[in-house]
């Protein structure tokens, strides 16, 4: 089987990293390429490249404070953009992002980094606070991955990324950072580094140091076993932690040990993902802080130079933080004093408004209202209500997902992300029952395919296989 990803990478590289390529030019490059492709494969690649080069994204809007002093443009000629150039090339050549979107990502993250403080500024002490607003599932993780890469190239030495409230979300975010920034699987005491694909796109093999792994959040015990200090670290070091009182207090304690009694002189960039969740001080008494809010502010206050950037799609709580709240021990609250940046989604973004709004352009083609669930699980139900079967509409949805997955695998896109989310209840107990039923049905589908798919017309005597054919038709 031909390596479709490698062939597409060749065509993207040949077309260049520019943002405007005509359809005629794309067809010329693909049809004149050195690969023995079927007409169907050629046309499919042309369609994908056309779609990619036609996706656009605006830079969005911004509000900045009155103490903004630009610095990035003057320093750019002297910065070795190793991590950012490696990430940019990875995005371009793998087709992870369309060229227009990469161009906008580059410009927007330049803006955000410029609003953050210059890590090499002679000013003895400063702190910056800002916020980036995006849409749900529209590339916030991509944005802060690029910001982390540029910030470390510019001289930020310590990166702390707060990745939600759960272990699973933290681990998932760590994996993304491994893939886009660290450059290898983050595992403590690994016998041999397992390099990740991004290493291919840099001029040399280079890793970022890490204080957390895919399997483990920060602990003082683990930090003690490294036998190192911040002073010994060459290059950037990143911690991907969850918003948990004991984890953040442990990290604060370890950092305090690095420079007892004095401010830490390594520039810090602290990125707060889902900044409206867990980070806000919700106490009625303004002189006291909630545990996570206090821990974040305490860590920021330990550094002579620190920048806090909160990312969220729901910024309402953040903009109502008292901008004048300050504490002698834990410093300023997290109000975005210095900047607020609003990200526009790319033109192919399909968000809630497009799909669910009465006038949404995708509502007619994407929304299917079903009515066969009422006897099994009414809309209004309790967490201990019985659930013995899936509605036929959900079984159909599962089979259609299996079919579309198979089509993508056959087209050579099997490694691309694809997921199906089932959310039918606000109760975990009900969701777990649904999960069990889905697992059972999916195994029935697998067994039917293994047993009957090779039997031709006789295989269609099996009900599931017959349904799969009807779904496909």
Short mmCIF file of C-alpha atoms in Angstrom, two decimals:
data_model
loop_
_atom_site.label_atom_id
_atom_site.label_comp_id
_atom_site.label_asym_id
_atom_site.label_seq_id
_atom_site.Cartn_x
_atom_site.Cartn_y
_atom_site.Cartn_z
CA UNK A 1 0.00 0.00 0.00
CA UNK A 2 1.33 3.45 -0.89
CA UNK A 3 2.23 5.81 1.95
CA UNK A 4 -0.43 8.45 1.32
CA UNK A 5 0.84 10.75 4.11
CA UNK A 6 4.36 10.78 2.62
CA UNK A 7 3.03 11.50 -0.89
CA UNK A 8 0.82 14.34 0.42
CA UNK A 9 3.80 15.74 2.34
CA UNK A 10 5.78 15.79 -0.93
CA UNK A 11 3.01 17.72 -2.70
CA UNK A 12 2.61 20.22 0.16
CA UNK A 13 6.36 20.86 0.21
CA UNK A 14 6.42 21.28 -3.58
CA UNK A 15 3.52 23.72 -3.43
CA UNK A 16 5.42 25.66 -0.76
CA UNK A 17 4.45 27.18 2.55
CA UNK A 18 2.66 30.12 0.97
CA UNK A 19 -0.98 30.77 1.66
CA UNK A 20 -2.37 31.18 -1.87
CA UNK A 21 -2.15 28.40 -4.45
CA UNK A 22 -4.48 28.19 -7.45
CA UNK A 23 -6.48 25.06 -8.21
CA UNK A 24 -4.75 24.84 -11.60
CA UNK A 25 -1.33 24.86 -9.93
CA UNK A 26 -2.37 22.10 -7.52
CA UNK A 27 -3.60 19.91 -10.40
CA UNK A 28 -0.40 20.56 -12.36
CA UNK A 29 1.80 19.49 -9.42
CA UNK A 30 -0.20 16.35 -8.60
CA UNK A 31 -0.61 15.16 -12.20
CA UNK A 32 3.07 15.83 -12.92
CA UNK A 33 4.31 14.15 -9.73
CA UNK A 34 6.69 11.15 -9.68
CA UNK A 35 4.12 8.73 -8.19
CA UNK A 36 2.19 5.95 -9.88
CA UNK A 37 -1.29 6.95 -8.73
CA UNK A 38 -4.68 5.77 -9.83
CA UNK A 39 -7.00 8.42 -11.23
CA UNK A 40 -9.18 8.09 -8.12
CA UNK A 41 -6.20 8.65 -5.78
CA UNK A 42 -5.04 11.63 -7.82
CA UNK A 43 -8.45 13.29 -7.75
CA UNK A 44 -8.81 12.65 -4.03
CA UNK A 45 -5.41 14.26 -3.32
CA UNK A 46 -6.26 17.26 -5.50
CA UNK A 47 -9.53 17.73 -3.60
CA UNK A 48 -7.76 17.52 -0.22
CA UNK A 49 -5.05 19.97 -1.25
CA UNK A 50 -7.61 22.39 -2.68
CA UNK A 51 -9.62 22.24 0.54
CA UNK A 52 -6.50 22.78 2.63
CA UNK A 53 -5.26 25.77 0.67
CA UNK A 54 -8.74 27.35 0.59
CA UNK A 55 -9.19 27.40 4.39
CA UNK A 56 -8.73 30.89 5.81
CA UNK A 57 -8.51 32.40 9.30
CA UNK A 58 -8.62 36.01 10.48
CA UNK A 59 -6.34 37.32 13.22
CA UNK A 60 -9.13 38.30 15.61
CA UNK A 61 -9.38 41.33 17.87
CA UNK A 62 -7.42 42.47 20.92
CA UNK A 63 -7.42 44.90 23.84
CA UNK A 64 -4.11 45.88 25.44
CA UNK A 65 -3.21 47.76 28.60
CA UNK A 66 -1.46 51.13 28.71
CA UNK A 67 1.89 49.65 29.83
CA UNK A 68 2.65 47.79 26.63
CA UNK A 69 6.16 48.22 25.27
CA UNK A 70 6.84 46.24 22.05
CA UNK A 71 10.08 44.23 22.09
CA UNK A 72 9.75 41.15 19.86
CA UNK A 73 10.29 42.83 16.48
CA UNK A 74 13.60 44.36 17.59
CA UNK A 75 14.87 41.07 19.01
CA UNK A 76 13.70 38.75 16.23
CA UNK A 77 16.91 38.92 14.14
CA UNK A 78 18.90 37.63 17.13
CA UNK A 79 16.53 34.82 18.17
CA UNK A 80 17.19 31.25 17.02
CA UNK A 81 13.63 30.06 16.47
CA UNK A 82 14.49 26.36 16.79
CA UNK A 83 11.36 25.02 18.51
CA UNK A 84 8.96 27.23 16.54
CA UNK A 85 10.54 26.54 13.12
CA UNK A 86 10.50 22.81 13.85
CA UNK A 87 6.82 22.95 14.83
CA UNK A 88 5.90 25.12 11.84
CA UNK A 89 7.59 22.76 9.40
CA UNK A 90 5.85 19.81 11.09
CA UNK A 91 2.46 21.48 10.63
CA UNK A 92 3.15 22.39 6.98
CA UNK A 93 4.58 19.09 5.76
CA UNK A 94 2.20 16.77 7.59
CA UNK A 95 -0.85 18.80 6.60
CA UNK A 96 -1.80 19.04 10.27
CA UNK A 97 -2.87 22.65 9.60
CA UNK A 98 -3.75 24.46 6.36
CA UNK A 99 -1.20 27.08 5.19
CA UNK A 100 -3.52 30.06 5.82
CA UNK A 101 -4.10 28.86 9.38
CA UNK A 102 -0.35 28.41 10.03
CA UNK A 103 0.24 31.94 8.74
CA UNK A 104 -2.41 33.32 11.13
CA UNK A 105 -1.07 31.18 14.00
CA UNK A 106 2.38 32.67 13.42
CA UNK A 107 1.10 36.26 13.48
CA UNK A 108 -1.24 35.78 16.46
CA UNK A 109 1.36 34.07 18.66
CA UNK A 110 3.85 36.82 17.78
CA UNK A 111 1.28 39.29 19.14
CA UNK A 112 0.68 37.33 22.35
CA UNK A 113 4.40 36.79 22.98
CA UNK A 114 5.03 40.50 22.41
CA UNK A 115 2.39 41.37 25.03
CA UNK A 116 4.12 39.02 27.46
CA UNK A 117 7.30 40.44 28.92
CA UNK A 118 10.68 40.26 27.24
CA UNK A 119 12.51 37.44 29.11
CA UNK A 120 15.83 39.17 28.50
CA UNK A 121 14.67 42.60 29.65
CA UNK A 122 17.12 44.39 31.99
CA UNK A 123 14.13 45.44 34.09
CA UNK A 124 14.70 43.65 37.46
CA UNK A 125 11.10 42.64 38.11
CA UNK A 126 7.88 42.48 36.14
CA UNK A 127 4.70 40.49 35.84
CA UNK A 128 2.27 40.29 32.93
CA UNK A 129 -1.27 38.96 32.97
CA UNK A 130 -3.32 38.26 29.86
CA UNK A 131 -6.06 36.12 28.39
CA UNK A 132 -6.66 34.42 25.04
CA UNK A 133 -10.29 33.68 24.11
CA UNK A 134 -11.06 30.98 21.57
CA UNK A 135 -14.03 28.89 20.47
CA UNK A 136 -14.72 25.38 21.75
CA UNK A 137 -12.44 22.85 19.99
CA UNK A 138 -11.09 25.48 17.61
CA UNK A 139 -7.34 25.25 18.18
CA UNK A 140 -6.52 26.70 21.62
CA UNK A 141 -4.11 23.82 22.31
CA UNK A 142 -2.42 24.43 18.96
CA UNK A 143 -2.14 28.12 19.80
CA UNK A 144 -0.48 27.65 23.17
CA UNK A 145 1.80 24.90 21.78
CA UNK A 146 3.09 27.47 19.29
CA UNK A 147 3.34 30.14 22.00
CA UNK A 148 5.37 27.79 24.23
CA UNK A 149 7.75 27.05 21.35
CA UNK A 150 8.29 30.73 20.51
CA UNK A 151 8.56 31.77 24.17
CA UNK A 152 11.34 29.27 24.90
CA UNK A 153 13.17 30.33 21.74
CA UNK A 154 12.96 33.93 22.98
CA UNK A 155 14.39 33.05 26.41
CA UNK A 156 11.62 31.86 28.73
CA UNK A 157 13.20 29.05 30.75
CA UNK A 158 10.38 27.66 32.91
CA UNK A 159 7.01 26.76 31.41
CA UNK A 160 4.12 25.68 33.63
CA UNK A 161 1.01 24.48 31.81
CA UNK A 162 -2.10 23.98 33.95
CA UNK A 163 -4.13 21.34 32.14
CA UNK A 164 -7.57 20.99 33.69
CA UNK A 165 -8.77 19.28 36.84
CA UNK A 166 -8.48 15.57 35.97
CA UNK A 167 -5.65 13.08 35.51
CA UNK A 168 -6.92 12.01 32.10
CA UNK A 169 -7.01 15.56 30.72
CA UNK A 170 -3.57 16.32 32.15
CA UNK A 171 -2.11 13.14 30.61
CA UNK A 172 -3.76 13.90 27.26
CA UNK A 173 -2.29 17.42 27.28
CA UNK A 174 1.16 16.06 28.21
CA UNK A 175 1.02 13.78 25.16
CA UNK A 176 0.21 16.76 22.91
CA UNK A 177 3.14 18.70 24.39
CA UNK A 178 5.42 15.68 23.87
CA UNK A 179 4.39 15.64 20.20
CA UNK A 180 4.66 19.38 19.53
CA UNK A 181 7.40 20.60 21.89
CA UNK A 182 9.37 18.08 24.01
CA UNK A 183 10.09 15.83 21.03
CA UNK A 184 10.02 12.44 22.76
CA UNK A 185 7.77 10.35 24.98
CA UNK A 186 8.01 11.90 28.44
CA UNK A 187 8.88 9.01 30.75
CA UNK A 188 11.13 9.25 33.80
CA UNK A 189 14.17 6.95 33.87
CA UNK A 190 13.59 5.84 30.28
CA UNK A 191 16.42 3.56 29.15
CA UNK A 192 16.33 4.96 25.62
CA UNK A 193 14.48 8.04 24.38
CA UNK A 194 11.56 7.26 22.08
CA UNK A 195 11.71 10.11 19.59
CA UNK A 196 8.45 11.45 18.18
CA UNK A 197 7.86 12.39 14.51
CA UNK A 198 8.44 16.12 15.08
CA UNK A 199 12.19 15.45 15.47
CA UNK A 200 12.36 14.79 11.70
CA UNK A 201 11.49 18.44 11.04
CA UNK A 202 14.32 20.06 13.02
CA UNK A 203 17.93 20.62 11.88
CA UNK A 204 19.09 18.51 14.84
CA UNK A 205 17.69 16.25 17.55
CA UNK A 206 16.78 18.42 20.52
CA UNK A 207 14.53 17.88 23.53
CA UNK A 208 12.98 20.13 26.13
CA UNK A 209 13.41 19.06 29.76
CA UNK A 210 10.26 18.02 31.62
CA UNK A 211 9.19 17.73 35.24
CA UNK A 212 6.02 15.72 34.56
CA UNK A 213 5.32 12.73 32.32
CA UNK A 214 2.47 11.05 30.50
CA UNK A 215 2.03 8.79 33.50
CA UNK A 216 2.85 11.06 36.41
CA UNK A 217 1.96 14.54 37.59
CA UNK A 218 4.47 16.55 39.63
CA UNK A 219 5.52 15.17 43.03
CA UNK A 220 8.27 16.40 45.37
CA UNK A 221 9.47 12.80 45.83
CA UNK A 222 10.01 12.36 42.12
CA UNK A 223 11.64 15.79 41.83
CA UNK A 224 14.04 14.84 44.64
CA UNK A 225 15.01 11.66 42.81
CA UNK A 226 16.23 13.67 39.80
CA UNK A 227 19.10 15.03 41.90
CA UNK A 228 19.09 18.27 39.91
CA UNK A 229 18.14 21.88 40.44
CA UNK A 230 16.89 24.63 38.18
CA UNK A 231 20.39 26.07 38.12
CA UNK A 232 21.68 22.91 36.42
CA UNK A 233 19.09 22.80 33.65
CA UNK A 234 20.28 23.74 30.17
CA UNK A 235 17.46 25.03 27.98
CA UNK A 236 13.73 25.18 28.74
CA UNK A 237 11.91 22.99 31.26
CA UNK A 238 8.17 22.34 31.20
CA UNK A 239 5.71 21.11 33.84
CA UNK A 240 2.25 19.96 32.73
CA UNK A 241 0.18 19.79 35.90
CA UNK A 242 -3.46 19.54 36.80
CA UNK A 243 -5.19 22.20 38.90
CA UNK A 244 -4.98 20.38 42.18
CA UNK A 245 -4.17 21.91 45.56
CA UNK A 246 -1.58 19.33 46.65
CA UNK A 247 0.11 19.16 43.23
CA UNK A 248 0.46 22.94 42.92
CA UNK A 249 1.56 23.36 46.55
CA UNK A 250 4.16 20.61 46.00
CA UNK A 251 5.46 22.38 42.89
CA UNK A 252 5.55 25.69 44.77
CA UNK A 253 7.50 24.05 47.62
CA UNK A 254 10.05 22.55 45.23
CA UNK A 255 10.47 25.87 43.42
CA UNK A 256 10.93 27.64 46.76
CA UNK A 257 13.78 25.27 47.60
CA UNK A 258 15.58 26.28 44.40
CA UNK A 259 16.26 29.80 45.63
CA UNK A 260 15.41 30.10 49.34
CA UNK A 261 14.49 33.61 50.41
CA UNK A 262 15.04 35.18 46.99
CA UNK A 263 13.06 35.54 43.80
CA UNK A 264 13.77 32.94 41.12
CA UNK A 265 15.56 34.62 38.22
CA UNK A 266 14.48 32.17 35.49
CA UNK A 267 11.75 33.81 33.33
CA UNK A 268 8.42 31.99 33.81
CA UNK A 269 5.54 31.53 31.37
CA UNK A 270 2.49 30.07 33.09
CA UNK A 271 -0.32 28.98 30.76
CA UNK A 272 -3.70 28.27 32.33
CA UNK A 273 -5.86 26.10 30.07
CA UNK A 274 -9.60 26.49 30.71
CA UNK A 275 -8.72 29.49 32.89
CA UNK A 276 -12.32 29.96 34.02
CA UNK A 277 -12.39 26.49 35.61
CA UNK A 278 -10.84 26.11 39.06
CA UNK A 279 -8.54 29.13 38.85
CA UNK A 280 -11.01 31.84 39.87
CA UNK A 281 -11.12 33.04 43.47
CA UNK A 282 -14.74 32.38 44.39
CA UNK A 283 -14.54 33.30 48.09
CA UNK A 284 -16.94 35.97 49.32
CA UNK A 285 -14.20 37.42 51.51
CA UNK A 286 -11.88 39.37 49.15
CA UNK A 287 -9.00 39.08 51.65
CA UNK A 288 -8.92 35.28 51.29
CA UNK A 289 -8.31 33.09 48.23
CA UNK A 290 -9.44 29.63 47.19
CA UNK A 291 -6.71 26.98 47.31
CA UNK A 292 -5.98 26.67 43.58
CA UNK A 293 -6.17 30.43 42.98
CA UNK A 294 -3.76 31.02 45.88
CA UNK A 295 -1.35 28.34 44.65
CA UNK A 296 -1.20 29.83 41.13
CA UNK A 297 -0.61 33.34 42.44
CA UNK A 298 2.03 32.11 44.90
CA UNK A 299 3.99 30.41 42.11
CA UNK A 300 3.86 33.54 39.94
CA UNK A 301 5.03 35.67 42.88
CA UNK A 302 8.17 33.54 43.33
CA UNK A 303 9.65 34.69 40.02
CA UNK A 304 11.26 38.02 39.29
CA UNK A 305 9.87 37.88 35.73
CA UNK A 306 6.59 36.06 35.07
CA UNK A 307 3.85 36.02 32.46
CA UNK A 308 0.43 34.46 33.03
CA UNK A 309 -1.72 33.65 29.98
CA UNK A 310 -5.18 32.18 30.54
CA UNK A 311 -6.88 30.33 27.67
CA UNK A 312 -10.65 29.86 27.67
CA UNK A 313 -13.74 29.75 25.48
CA UNK A 314 -15.91 31.07 28.33
CA UNK A 315 -14.18 34.16 29.76
CA UNK A 316 -17.04 35.64 31.78
CA UNK A 317 -15.66 34.82 35.24
CA UNK A 318 -12.15 36.03 34.34
CA UNK A 319 -13.14 39.52 33.22
CA UNK A 320 -15.10 40.05 36.46
CA UNK A 321 -12.04 39.43 38.67
CA UNK A 322 -11.35 42.54 40.76
CA UNK A 323 -8.44 44.17 38.87
CA UNK A 324 -7.17 45.81 42.07
CA UNK A 325 -7.10 42.72 44.30
CA UNK A 326 -3.58 42.12 45.61
CA UNK A 327 -2.08 40.28 48.55
CA UNK A 328 1.37 40.90 50.02
CA UNK A 329 2.22 37.17 50.07
CA UNK A 330 0.56 35.85 46.93
CA UNK A 331 0.62 38.92 44.69
CA UNK A 332 -1.94 40.13 42.16
CA UNK A 333 -5.05 38.16 41.26
CA UNK A 334 -5.38 36.77 37.72
CA UNK A 335 -7.30 39.61 36.07
CA UNK A 336 -5.91 40.09 32.50
CA UNK A 337 -4.36 43.54 33.12
CA UNK A 338 -2.10 43.54 30.08
CA UNK A 339 -4.09 42.07 27.20
CA UNK A 340 -7.15 40.18 26.02
CA UNK A 341 -6.87 38.47 22.64
CA UNK A 342 -9.91 37.03 20.83
CA UNK A 343 -9.10 34.23 18.36
CA UNK A 344 -11.22 33.88 15.23
CA UNK A 345 -11.87 30.26 14.22
CA UNK A 346 -10.74 29.03 10.79
CA UNK A 347 -13.28 29.21 7.97
CA UNK A 348 -13.90 25.43 8.13
CA UNK A 349 -14.75 25.53 11.85
CA UNK A 350 -18.06 23.84 12.56
CA UNK A 351 -19.13 25.10 15.98
CA UNK A 352 -22.38 25.03 17.92
CA UNK A 353 -23.87 28.06 16.14
CA UNK A 354 -23.42 26.59 12.65
CA UNK A 355 -24.90 23.26 13.72
CA UNK A 356 -27.60 23.97 16.31
CA UNK A 357 -28.76 27.53 15.67
CA UNK A 358 -32.16 27.74 13.96
CA UNK A 359 -30.47 29.50 11.02
CA UNK A 360 -27.21 27.51 11.24
CA UNK A 361 -25.87 26.67 7.78
CA UNK A 362 -25.10 23.07 8.81
CA UNK A 363 -28.23 22.39 10.84
CA UNK A 364 -30.20 20.89 7.96
CA UNK A 365 -27.43 18.51 6.88
CA UNK A 366 -25.94 17.59 10.25
CA UNK A 367 -28.73 17.50 12.84
CA UNK A 368 -30.91 14.40 13.01
CA UNK A 369 -33.71 14.52 15.55
CA UNK A 370 -34.62 11.03 16.73
CA UNK A 371 -37.70 9.85 18.59
CA UNK A 372 -37.04 6.18 19.31
CA UNK A 373 -35.42 6.62 22.73
CA UNK A 374 -38.39 7.61 24.90
CA UNK A 375 -39.38 4.13 26.03
CA UNK A 376 -35.75 3.21 26.81
CA UNK A 377 -34.49 6.44 28.39
CA UNK A 378 -36.83 9.45 28.64
CA UNK A 379 -35.29 12.91 28.43
CA UNK A 380 -36.21 13.40 32.09
CA UNK A 381 -34.75 10.49 34.04
CA UNK A 382 -32.96 9.61 37.28
CA UNK A 383 -29.46 8.27 37.72
CA UNK A 384 -30.69 4.82 38.83
CA UNK A 385 -33.31 4.37 36.08
CA UNK A 386 -32.91 1.03 34.28
CA UNK A 387 -31.46 0.91 30.76
CA UNK A 388 -31.49 -2.45 28.99
CA UNK A 389 -30.96 -1.64 25.30
CA UNK A 390 -29.79 1.01 22.85
CA UNK A 391 -32.29 2.73 20.55
CA UNK A 392 -32.05 1.63 16.91
CA UNK A 393 -30.96 5.15 15.91
CA UNK A 394 -27.83 4.84 18.08
CA UNK A 395 -27.03 1.41 16.65
CA UNK A 396 -27.26 2.99 13.18
CA UNK A 397 -24.96 5.84 14.25
CA UNK A 398 -22.37 3.33 15.52
CA UNK A 399 -22.47 1.35 12.26
CA UNK A 400 -22.12 4.54 10.18
CA UNK A 401 -19.12 5.59 12.27
CA UNK A 402 -17.51 2.17 11.65
CA UNK A 403 -18.13 2.54 7.90
CA UNK A 404 -16.69 6.05 7.67
CA UNK A 405 -13.65 4.92 9.68
CA UNK A 406 -13.13 2.03 7.25
CA UNK A 407 -13.35 4.41 4.27
CA UNK A 408 -10.70 6.68 5.80
CA UNK A 409 -8.42 3.69 6.49
CA UNK A 410 -8.77 2.53 2.87
CA UNK A 411 -7.94 6.06 1.67
CA UNK A 412 -4.71 6.00 3.68
CA UNK A 413 -5.99 8.36 6.39
CA UNK A 414 -6.26 5.73 9.11
CA UNK A 415 -3.80 7.55 11.34
CA UNK A 416 -5.85 10.76 11.37
CA UNK A 417 -7.93 11.61 14.42
CA UNK A 418 -11.53 10.42 14.45
CA UNK A 419 -13.88 10.03 17.37
CA UNK A 420 -17.54 9.50 18.16
CA UNK A 421 -18.95 11.05 21.31
CA UNK A 422 -22.07 9.69 22.95
CA UNK A 423 -23.59 11.95 25.60
CA UNK A 424 -27.19 11.13 26.47
CA UNK A 425 -27.34 11.93 30.19
CA UNK A 426 -25.96 14.25 32.84
CA UNK A 427 -25.59 11.28 35.19
CA UNK A 428 -22.34 9.27 35.22
CA UNK A 429 -24.26 6.16 36.30
CA UNK A 430 -26.43 6.29 33.17
CA UNK A 431 -23.47 7.05 30.92
CA UNK A 432 -21.67 3.97 32.28
CA UNK A 433 -24.69 1.81 31.42
CA UNK A 434 -24.68 3.27 27.91
CA UNK A 435 -20.95 2.57 27.62
CA UNK A 436 -21.50 -1.09 28.46
CA UNK A 437 -24.29 -1.43 25.90
CA UNK A 438 -22.21 0.32 23.22
CA UNK A 439 -19.25 -1.96 23.95
CA UNK A 440 -21.45 -5.05 23.58
CA UNK A 441 -23.02 -3.84 20.33
CA UNK A 442 -19.67 -2.86 18.83
CA UNK A 443 -18.38 -6.37 19.54
CA UNK A 444 -21.47 -7.82 17.86
CA UNK A 445 -20.66 -5.73 14.77
CA UNK A 446 -17.02 -6.89 14.81
CA UNK A 447 -18.03 -10.55 15.17
CA UNK A 448 -20.57 -10.27 12.33
CA UNK A 449 -17.93 -8.76 10.02
CA UNK A 450 -15.29 -11.38 10.90
CA UNK A 451 -17.75 -14.25 10.44
CA UNK A 452 -19.75 -13.18 7.40
CA UNK A 453 -17.94 -10.45 5.44
CA UNK A 454 -16.19 -12.98 3.20
CA UNK A 455 -19.30 -14.98 2.33
CA UNK A 456 -20.60 -12.77 -0.45
CA UNK A 457 -24.36 -12.69 -0.87
CA UNK A 458 -24.79 -15.39 1.78
CA UNK A 459 -23.20 -13.03 4.30
CA UNK A 460 -26.15 -10.68 3.93
CA UNK A 461 -28.32 -13.21 5.71
CA UNK A 462 -26.71 -11.81 8.87
CA UNK A 463 -28.84 -8.91 10.09
CA UNK A 464 -25.92 -6.69 11.14
CA UNK A 465 -24.12 -7.16 7.83
CA UNK A 466 -27.37 -6.45 5.98
CA UNK A 467 -27.81 -3.26 8.02
CA UNK A 468 -24.23 -2.22 7.27
CA UNK A 469 -24.90 -2.59 3.53
CA UNK A 470 -28.10 -0.58 3.81
CA UNK A 471 -26.27 2.13 5.77
CA UNK A 472 -23.52 2.24 3.14
CA UNK A 473 -26.01 2.43 0.29
#
